[in-house]
Amino acid sequence: MASLLVTLSAGAVFGVALAAPPGPMNAIIAEESVVRGWVAGFKAGLGAMSADAIFFVLAARGVVAFVGRFPLVRAAMIGVGGLLMLYFAYGAAVDLRSSFRPGDGAADESDPRVGTGFKKAFVLALTNPYQILFWLTIGVGLLQPGTVDILAQTPYVGDTLAGFLVVETGSPALVAGFFSGIVIWITGFPAALVGAERRVEAFAPLVAGLSAVVLAGFGVVFLAESVSIFA
């Protein structure tokens, strides 16, 4: 029982560690949260997590590894992801203007725009090379018996955390904990942003502007990477 809890907890830490670093997914979640409210931000997070669930199933069936053998297919997916990020960056810039408004900053939950974040994050996640690369490598490893250094896989700071949390892979508890960690992040991150936006009037336009910059930056990088592979 203790071993099961450790595995679940390790998976949750892994999920939070991978979901938390700044990037295009969190840029969309942040924008939706401060412009349209917690529900919209949570739905955007669900969109990204749904893509991970699809990648998980494909990895379990070996499809992800099969696609990874074709660089041109991967390049095309990265290029599409780059174009989508630029398009969503434009949308974030438009939201920057609309976020200057009276009230608490949240759209009514019946507003159809509240659900657009799910579609945006879902489509973007399906073409996000970072998520694709994760499931081609570490994600496949989670399904196979062995061990994984959980914190060593954390973006940006993995080298300094290597060796602190090593767990056995191939366990359903590890996968369940991983997705639980993502749920914790997509629940708490929007809530924190909405709380901050209510206390600071200028927070919504600031986050919308930063989201536009982050998405545009990643879009340019992904397009450049796609072109380099085709060249």
PDB file of C-alpha atoms in Angstrom:
ATOM      1  CA  MET A   1       0.000   0.000   0.000  1.00  0.00           C
ATOM      2  CA  ALA A   2       2.813   2.392   0.892  1.00  0.00           C
ATOM      3  CA  SER A   3       4.558   1.605  -2.398  1.00  0.00           C
ATOM      4  CA  LEU A   4       1.338   2.346  -4.311  1.00  0.00           C
ATOM      5  CA  LEU A   5       0.984   5.741  -2.611  1.00  0.00           C
ATOM      6  CA  VAL A   6       4.606   6.588  -3.343  1.00  0.00           C
ATOM      7  CA  THR A   7       4.104   5.705  -7.019  1.00  0.00           C
ATOM      8  CA  LEU A   8       0.884   7.740  -7.216  1.00  0.00           C
ATOM      9  CA  SER A   9       2.552  10.698  -5.519  1.00  0.00           C
ATOM     10  CA  ALA A  10       5.598  10.453  -7.765  1.00  0.00           C
ATOM     11  CA  GLY A  11       3.355  10.422 -10.829  1.00  0.00           C
ATOM     12  CA  ALA A  12       1.485  13.481  -9.541  1.00  0.00           C
ATOM     13  CA  VAL A  13       4.759  15.336  -8.960  1.00  0.00           C
ATOM     14  CA  PHE A  14       5.814  14.392 -12.482  1.00  0.00           C
ATOM     15  CA  GLY A  15       2.522  15.668 -13.938  1.00  0.00           C
ATOM     16  CA  VAL A  16       2.740  19.009 -12.132  1.00  0.00           C
ATOM     17  CA  ALA A  17       6.441  19.407 -12.983  1.00  0.00           C
ATOM     18  CA  LEU A  18       5.773  18.938 -16.687  1.00  0.00           C
ATOM     19  CA  ALA A  19       2.604  21.050 -16.774  1.00  0.00           C
ATOM     20  CA  ALA A  20       3.923  24.020 -14.789  1.00  0.00           C
ATOM     21  CA  PRO A  21       6.821  25.498 -16.859  1.00  0.00           C
ATOM     22  CA  PRO A  22       5.978  28.480 -19.098  1.00  0.00           C
ATOM     23  CA  GLY A  23       4.996  27.582 -22.655  1.00  0.00           C
ATOM     24  CA  PRO A  24       2.231  27.844 -25.243  1.00  0.00           C
ATOM     25  CA  MET A  25      -0.251  25.682 -23.302  1.00  0.00           C
ATOM     26  CA  ASN A  26       0.034  27.748 -20.137  1.00  0.00           C
ATOM     27  CA  ALA A  27      -0.132  30.926 -22.220  1.00  0.00           C
ATOM     28  CA  ILE A  28      -3.557  29.884 -23.514  1.00  0.00           C
ATOM     29  CA  ILE A  29      -4.723  28.772 -20.055  1.00  0.00           C
ATOM     30  CA  ALA A  30      -3.578  32.103 -18.580  1.00  0.00           C
ATOM     31  CA  GLU A  31      -5.245  34.167 -21.293  1.00  0.00           C
ATOM     32  CA  GLU A  32      -8.548  32.296 -21.013  1.00  0.00           C
ATOM     33  CA  SER A  33      -8.495  32.502 -17.203  1.00  0.00           C
ATOM     34  CA  VAL A  34      -7.999  36.244 -16.833  1.00  0.00           C
ATOM     35  CA  VAL A  35     -10.147  37.265 -19.799  1.00  0.00           C
ATOM     36  CA  ARG A  36     -13.063  34.810 -19.477  1.00  0.00           C
ATOM     37  CA  GLY A  37     -12.800  33.348 -15.985  1.00  0.00           C
ATOM     38  CA  TRP A  38     -11.799  30.161 -14.165  1.00  0.00           C
ATOM     39  CA  VAL A  39     -14.140  27.855 -16.101  1.00  0.00           C
ATOM     40  CA  ALA A  40     -12.644  28.959 -19.418  1.00  0.00           C
ATOM     41  CA  GLY A  41      -9.096  28.505 -18.090  1.00  0.00           C
ATOM     42  CA  PHE A  42      -9.918  25.059 -16.711  1.00  0.00           C
ATOM     43  CA  LYS A  43     -11.485  24.021 -20.022  1.00  0.00           C
ATOM     44  CA  ALA A  44      -8.344  25.143 -21.856  1.00  0.00           C
ATOM     45  CA  GLY A  45      -6.323  22.956 -19.504  1.00  0.00           C
ATOM     46  CA  LEU A  46      -8.676  20.055 -20.184  1.00  0.00           C
ATOM     47  CA  GLY A  47      -8.059  20.545 -23.900  1.00  0.00           C
ATOM     48  CA  ALA A  48      -4.316  20.144 -23.450  1.00  0.00           C
ATOM     49  CA  MET A  49      -4.771  17.167 -21.129  1.00  0.00           C
ATOM     50  CA  SER A  50      -7.159  15.503 -23.594  1.00  0.00           C
ATOM     51  CA  ALA A  51      -4.416  15.640 -26.210  1.00  0.00           C
ATOM     52  CA  ASP A  52      -2.055  14.000 -23.720  1.00  0.00           C
ATOM     53  CA  ALA A  53      -4.636  11.264 -23.137  1.00  0.00           C
ATOM     54  CA  ILE A  54      -4.786  10.622 -26.889  1.00  0.00           C
ATOM     55  CA  PHE A  55      -0.992  10.523 -27.100  1.00  0.00           C
ATOM     56  CA  PHE A  56      -0.973   8.101 -24.166  1.00  0.00           C
ATOM     57  CA  VAL A  57      -3.303   5.689 -25.993  1.00  0.00           C
ATOM     58  CA  LEU A  58      -1.274   6.008 -29.207  1.00  0.00           C
ATOM     59  CA  ALA A  59       1.952   5.419 -27.279  1.00  0.00           C
ATOM     60  CA  ALA A  60       0.468   2.319 -25.646  1.00  0.00           C
ATOM     61  CA  ARG A  61      -0.386   0.972 -29.109  1.00  0.00           C
ATOM     62  CA  GLY A  62       3.003   1.872 -30.573  1.00  0.00           C
ATOM     63  CA  VAL A  63       1.601   4.443 -33.010  1.00  0.00           C
ATOM     64  CA  VAL A  64       3.563   7.369 -31.585  1.00  0.00           C
ATOM     65  CA  ALA A  65       6.883   5.554 -32.004  1.00  0.00           C
ATOM     66  CA  PHE A  66       5.902   4.629 -35.567  1.00  0.00           C
ATOM     67  CA  VAL A  67       5.206   8.266 -36.508  1.00  0.00           C
ATOM     68  CA  GLY A  68       8.524   9.283 -34.962  1.00  0.00           C
ATOM     69  CA  ARG A  69      10.357   7.330 -37.666  1.00  0.00           C
ATOM     70  CA  PHE A  70       9.217   9.790 -40.336  1.00  0.00           C
ATOM     71  CA  PRO A  71      10.973  13.177 -39.905  1.00  0.00           C
ATOM     72  CA  LEU A  72       8.926  14.874 -42.640  1.00  0.00           C
ATOM     73  CA  VAL A  73       5.658  13.996 -40.885  1.00  0.00           C
ATOM     74  CA  ARG A  74       7.031  15.431 -37.650  1.00  0.00           C
ATOM     75  CA  ALA A  75       8.236  18.546 -39.497  1.00  0.00           C
ATOM     76  CA  ALA A  76       4.779  19.059 -40.999  1.00  0.00           C
ATOM     77  CA  MET A  77       3.153  18.755 -37.557  1.00  0.00           C
ATOM     78  CA  ILE A  78       5.626  21.244 -36.092  1.00  0.00           C
ATOM     79  CA  GLY A  79       4.925  23.675 -38.952  1.00  0.00           C
ATOM     80  CA  VAL A  80       1.176  23.434 -38.422  1.00  0.00           C
ATOM     81  CA  GLY A  81       1.715  23.989 -34.700  1.00  0.00           C
ATOM     82  CA  GLY A  82       3.791  27.092 -35.429  1.00  0.00           C
ATOM     83  CA  LEU A  83       1.093  28.562 -37.660  1.00  0.00           C
ATOM     84  CA  LEU A  84      -1.570  27.843 -35.043  1.00  0.00           C
ATOM     85  CA  MET A  85       0.504  29.545 -32.356  1.00  0.00           C
ATOM     86  CA  LEU A  86       0.843  32.669 -34.486  1.00  0.00           C
ATOM     87  CA  TYR A  87      -2.904  32.640 -35.120  1.00  0.00           C
ATOM     88  CA  PHE A  88      -3.660  32.249 -31.409  1.00  0.00           C
ATOM     89  CA  ALA A  89      -1.116  34.978 -30.622  1.00  0.00           C
ATOM     90  CA  TYR A  90      -3.207  37.295 -32.783  1.00  0.00           C
ATOM     91  CA  GLY A  91      -6.300  36.224 -30.840  1.00  0.00           C
ATOM     92  CA  ALA A  92      -4.516  36.959 -27.555  1.00  0.00           C
ATOM     93  CA  ALA A  93      -3.613  40.421 -28.853  1.00  0.00           C
ATOM     94  CA  VAL A  94      -7.290  41.026 -29.647  1.00  0.00           C
ATOM     95  CA  ASP A  95      -8.180  39.848 -26.133  1.00  0.00           C
ATOM     96  CA  LEU A  96      -5.658  42.341 -24.786  1.00  0.00           C
ATOM     97  CA  ARG A  97      -7.890  45.149 -26.029  1.00  0.00           C
ATOM     98  CA  SER A  98     -11.130  43.537 -24.860  1.00  0.00           C
ATOM     99  CA  SER A  99      -9.693  42.854 -21.382  1.00  0.00           C
ATOM    100  CA  PHE A 100      -9.773  46.586 -20.593  1.00  0.00           C
ATOM    101  CA  ARG A 101     -13.315  46.562 -19.285  1.00  0.00           C
ATOM    102  CA  PRO A 102     -15.208  47.246 -16.052  1.00  0.00           C
ATOM    103  CA  GLY A 103     -16.333  44.447 -13.786  1.00  0.00           C
ATOM    104  CA  ASP A 104     -14.538  41.428 -12.384  1.00  0.00           C
ATOM    105  CA  GLY A 105     -13.013  40.407 -15.728  1.00  0.00           C
ATOM    106  CA  ALA A 106     -14.790  37.093 -16.138  1.00  0.00           C
ATOM    107  CA  ALA A 107     -17.223  36.279 -18.894  1.00  0.00           C
ATOM    108  CA  ASP A 108     -20.569  34.720 -18.099  1.00  0.00           C
ATOM    109  CA  GLU A 109     -20.319  30.910 -18.163  1.00  0.00           C
ATOM    110  CA  SER A 110     -23.093  30.808 -20.771  1.00  0.00           C
ATOM    111  CA  ASP A 111     -20.914  32.879 -23.126  1.00  0.00           C
ATOM    112  CA  PRO A 112     -19.967  30.545 -26.016  1.00  0.00           C
ATOM    113  CA  ARG A 113     -16.437  31.974 -25.976  1.00  0.00           C
ATOM    114  CA  VAL A 114     -15.858  30.231 -22.629  1.00  0.00           C
ATOM    115  CA  GLY A 115     -15.552  26.918 -24.465  1.00  0.00           C
ATOM    116  CA  THR A 116     -13.179  28.093 -27.186  1.00  0.00           C
ATOM    117  CA  GLY A 117     -10.127  27.610 -24.972  1.00  0.00           C
ATOM    118  CA  PHE A 118     -10.650  23.842 -24.958  1.00  0.00           C
ATOM    119  CA  LYS A 119     -10.578  23.693 -28.766  1.00  0.00           C
ATOM    120  CA  LYS A 120      -7.576  26.020 -29.022  1.00  0.00           C
ATOM    121  CA  ALA A 121      -5.485  24.126 -26.474  1.00  0.00           C
ATOM    122  CA  PHE A 122      -6.546  20.715 -27.796  1.00  0.00           C
ATOM    123  CA  VAL A 123      -5.651  21.445 -31.423  1.00  0.00           C
ATOM    124  CA  LEU A 124      -2.427  23.192 -30.446  1.00  0.00           C
ATOM    125  CA  ALA A 125      -1.361  20.363 -28.128  1.00  0.00           C
ATOM    126  CA  LEU A 126      -1.848  17.799 -30.899  1.00  0.00           C
ATOM    127  CA  THR A 127       0.758  19.652 -32.988  1.00  0.00           C
ATOM    128  CA  ASN A 128       3.025  20.744 -30.133  1.00  0.00           C
ATOM    129  CA  PRO A 129       6.456  19.165 -30.802  1.00  0.00           C
ATOM    130  CA  TYR A 130       7.336  19.252 -27.104  1.00  0.00           C
ATOM    131  CA  GLN A 131       4.363  17.064 -26.228  1.00  0.00           C
ATOM    132  CA  ILE A 132       4.982  14.821 -29.231  1.00  0.00           C
ATOM    133  CA  LEU A 133       8.651  14.465 -28.262  1.00  0.00           C
ATOM    134  CA  PHE A 134       7.683  13.710 -24.653  1.00  0.00           C
ATOM    135  CA  TRP A 135       5.424  10.828 -25.693  1.00  0.00           C
ATOM    136  CA  LEU A 136       7.993   9.557 -28.192  1.00  0.00           C
ATOM    137  CA  THR A 137      10.582   9.251 -25.435  1.00  0.00           C
ATOM    138  CA  ILE A 138       9.640   9.606 -21.765  1.00  0.00           C
ATOM    139  CA  GLY A 139       5.949   8.833 -22.284  1.00  0.00           C
ATOM    140  CA  VAL A 140       6.719   5.510 -23.956  1.00  0.00           C
ATOM    141  CA  GLY A 141       9.126   4.777 -21.120  1.00  0.00           C
ATOM    142  CA  LEU A 142       6.375   5.250 -18.538  1.00  0.00           C
ATOM    143  CA  LEU A 143       4.554   2.272 -20.060  1.00  0.00           C
ATOM    144  CA  GLN A 144       7.510  -0.102 -20.064  1.00  0.00           C
ATOM    145  CA  PRO A 145       8.863  -1.926 -16.985  1.00  0.00           C
ATOM    146  CA  GLY A 146      11.970  -0.237 -15.634  1.00  0.00           C
ATOM    147  CA  THR A 147      12.806   2.932 -13.722  1.00  0.00           C
ATOM    148  CA  VAL A 148      12.547   6.647 -14.438  1.00  0.00           C
ATOM    149  CA  ASP A 149      14.210   9.621 -12.769  1.00  0.00           C
ATOM    150  CA  ILE A 150      11.058  11.731 -12.364  1.00  0.00           C
ATOM    151  CA  LEU A 151      12.462  15.173 -11.540  1.00  0.00           C
ATOM    152  CA  ALA A 152      15.319  14.858 -14.021  1.00  0.00           C
ATOM    153  CA  GLN A 153      12.723  15.213 -16.800  1.00  0.00           C
ATOM    154  CA  THR A 154      11.518  18.602 -15.541  1.00  0.00           C
ATOM    155  CA  PRO A 155      12.050  21.291 -18.197  1.00  0.00           C
ATOM    156  CA  TYR A 156      14.806  23.861 -17.480  1.00  0.00           C
ATOM    157  CA  VAL A 157      15.858  22.511 -14.043  1.00  0.00           C
ATOM    158  CA  GLY A 158      16.019  18.758 -14.599  1.00  0.00           C
ATOM    159  CA  ASP A 159      19.827  18.516 -14.331  1.00  0.00           C
ATOM    160  CA  THR A 160      19.860  19.940 -10.809  1.00  0.00           C
ATOM    161  CA  LEU A 161      17.053  17.628  -9.604  1.00  0.00           C
ATOM    162  CA  ALA A 162      18.399  14.365 -11.054  1.00  0.00           C
ATOM    163  CA  GLY A 163      18.438  11.432  -8.638  1.00  0.00           C
ATOM    164  CA  PHE A 164      15.988  12.858  -6.082  1.00  0.00           C
ATOM    165  CA  LEU A 165      12.940  10.834  -7.170  1.00  0.00           C
ATOM    166  CA  VAL A 166      13.451   7.560  -9.046  1.00  0.00           C
ATOM    167  CA  VAL A 167      10.434   5.242  -9.397  1.00  0.00           C
ATOM    168  CA  GLU A 168       9.494   2.073 -11.227  1.00  0.00           C
ATOM    169  CA  THR A 169       7.723   2.449 -14.571  1.00  0.00           C
ATOM    170  CA  GLY A 170       5.123   0.252 -16.219  1.00  0.00           C
ATOM    171  CA  SER A 171       2.717   0.768 -13.306  1.00  0.00           C
ATOM    172  CA  PRO A 172      -0.879   1.975 -13.875  1.00  0.00           C
ATOM    173  CA  ALA A 173      -0.537   3.905 -10.603  1.00  0.00           C
ATOM    174  CA  LEU A 174       2.289   5.984 -12.086  1.00  0.00           C
ATOM    175  CA  VAL A 175       0.195   6.922 -15.127  1.00  0.00           C
ATOM    176  CA  ALA A 176      -2.839   7.674 -12.933  1.00  0.00           C
ATOM    177  CA  GLY A 177      -0.698   9.879 -10.717  1.00  0.00           C
ATOM    178  CA  PHE A 178       0.746  11.631 -13.772  1.00  0.00           C
ATOM    179  CA  PHE A 179      -2.672  12.682 -15.058  1.00  0.00           C
ATOM    180  CA  SER A 180      -3.763  13.573 -11.510  1.00  0.00           C
ATOM    181  CA  GLY A 181      -0.853  15.991 -11.350  1.00  0.00           C
ATOM    182  CA  ILE A 182      -1.986  17.629 -14.587  1.00  0.00           C
ATOM    183  CA  VAL A 183      -5.513  17.974 -13.142  1.00  0.00           C
ATOM    184  CA  ILE A 184      -4.072  19.634 -10.036  1.00  0.00           C
ATOM    185  CA  TRP A 185      -2.240  22.162 -12.217  1.00  0.00           C
ATOM    186  CA  ILE A 186      -5.114  22.999 -14.583  1.00  0.00           C
ATOM    187  CA  THR A 187      -7.362  23.493 -11.554  1.00  0.00           C
ATOM    188  CA  GLY A 188      -5.051  25.543  -9.380  1.00  0.00           C
ATOM    189  CA  PHE A 189      -3.275  27.648 -12.015  1.00  0.00           C
ATOM    190  CA  PRO A 190      -6.460  29.285 -13.403  1.00  0.00           C
ATOM    191  CA  ALA A 191      -7.777  29.801  -9.874  1.00  0.00           C
ATOM    192  CA  ALA A 192      -4.592  31.618  -8.844  1.00  0.00           C
ATOM    193  CA  LEU A 193      -4.708  33.806 -11.944  1.00  0.00           C
ATOM    194  CA  VAL A 194      -8.368  34.714 -11.473  1.00  0.00           C
ATOM    195  CA  GLY A 195      -7.711  35.556  -7.818  1.00  0.00           C
ATOM    196  CA  ALA A 196      -4.801  37.811  -8.771  1.00  0.00           C
ATOM    197  CA  GLU A 197      -6.818  39.451 -11.562  1.00  0.00           C
ATOM    198  CA  ARG A 198      -9.560  40.391  -9.118  1.00  0.00           C
ATOM    199  CA  ARG A 199      -7.036  42.077  -6.830  1.00  0.00           C
ATOM    200  CA  VAL A 200      -5.065  43.884  -9.553  1.00  0.00           C
ATOM    201  CA  GLU A 201      -7.137  45.678 -12.188  1.00  0.00           C
ATOM    202  CA  ALA A 202      -4.335  45.743 -14.780  1.00  0.00           C
ATOM    203  CA  PHE A 203      -3.563  42.018 -14.427  1.00  0.00           C
ATOM    204  CA  ALA A 204      -5.862  40.788 -17.231  1.00  0.00           C
ATOM    205  CA  PRO A 205      -4.394  42.939 -20.024  1.00  0.00           C
ATOM    206  CA  LEU A 206      -0.880  42.183 -18.765  1.00  0.00           C
ATOM    207  CA  VAL A 207      -1.433  38.412 -18.940  1.00  0.00           C
ATOM    208  CA  ALA A 208      -3.181  38.666 -22.321  1.00  0.00           C
ATOM    209  CA  GLY A 209      -0.235  40.664 -23.663  1.00  0.00           C
ATOM    210  CA  LEU A 210       2.338  38.214 -22.280  1.00  0.00           C
ATOM    211  CA  SER A 211       0.334  35.304 -23.710  1.00  0.00           C
ATOM    212  CA  ALA A 212       0.422  36.916 -27.152  1.00  0.00           C
ATOM    213  CA  VAL A 213       4.207  37.384 -26.906  1.00  0.00           C
ATOM    214  CA  VAL A 214       4.807  33.798 -25.705  1.00  0.00           C
ATOM    215  CA  LEU A 215       2.609  32.264 -28.397  1.00  0.00           C
ATOM    216  CA  ALA A 216       4.160  34.394 -31.135  1.00  0.00           C
ATOM    217  CA  GLY A 217       7.666  33.528 -29.960  1.00  0.00           C
ATOM    218  CA  PHE A 218       6.999  29.794 -29.890  1.00  0.00           C
ATOM    219  CA  GLY A 219       5.222  30.040 -33.237  1.00  0.00           C
ATOM    220  CA  VAL A 220       8.278  31.587 -34.896  1.00  0.00           C
ATOM    221  CA  VAL A 221      10.599  29.014 -33.290  1.00  0.00           C
ATOM    222  CA  PHE A 222       8.435  26.081 -34.388  1.00  0.00           C
ATOM    223  CA  LEU A 223       8.141  27.371 -37.961  1.00  0.00           C
ATOM    224  CA  ALA A 224      11.910  27.820 -38.131  1.00  0.00           C
ATOM    225  CA  GLU A 225      12.437  24.271 -36.839  1.00  0.00           C
ATOM    226  CA  SER A 226       9.966  22.915 -39.399  1.00  0.00           C
ATOM    227  CA  VAL A 227      11.693  24.737 -42.260  1.00  0.00           C
ATOM    228  CA  SER A 228      15.112  23.486 -41.106  1.00  0.00           C
ATOM    229  CA  ILE A 229      13.912  19.877 -41.223  1.00  0.00           C
ATOM    230  CA  PHE A 230      12.424  20.266 -44.719  1.00  0.00           C
ATOM    231  CA  ALA A 231      15.518  22.134 -45.992  1.00  0.00           C
TER     232      ALA A 231
END
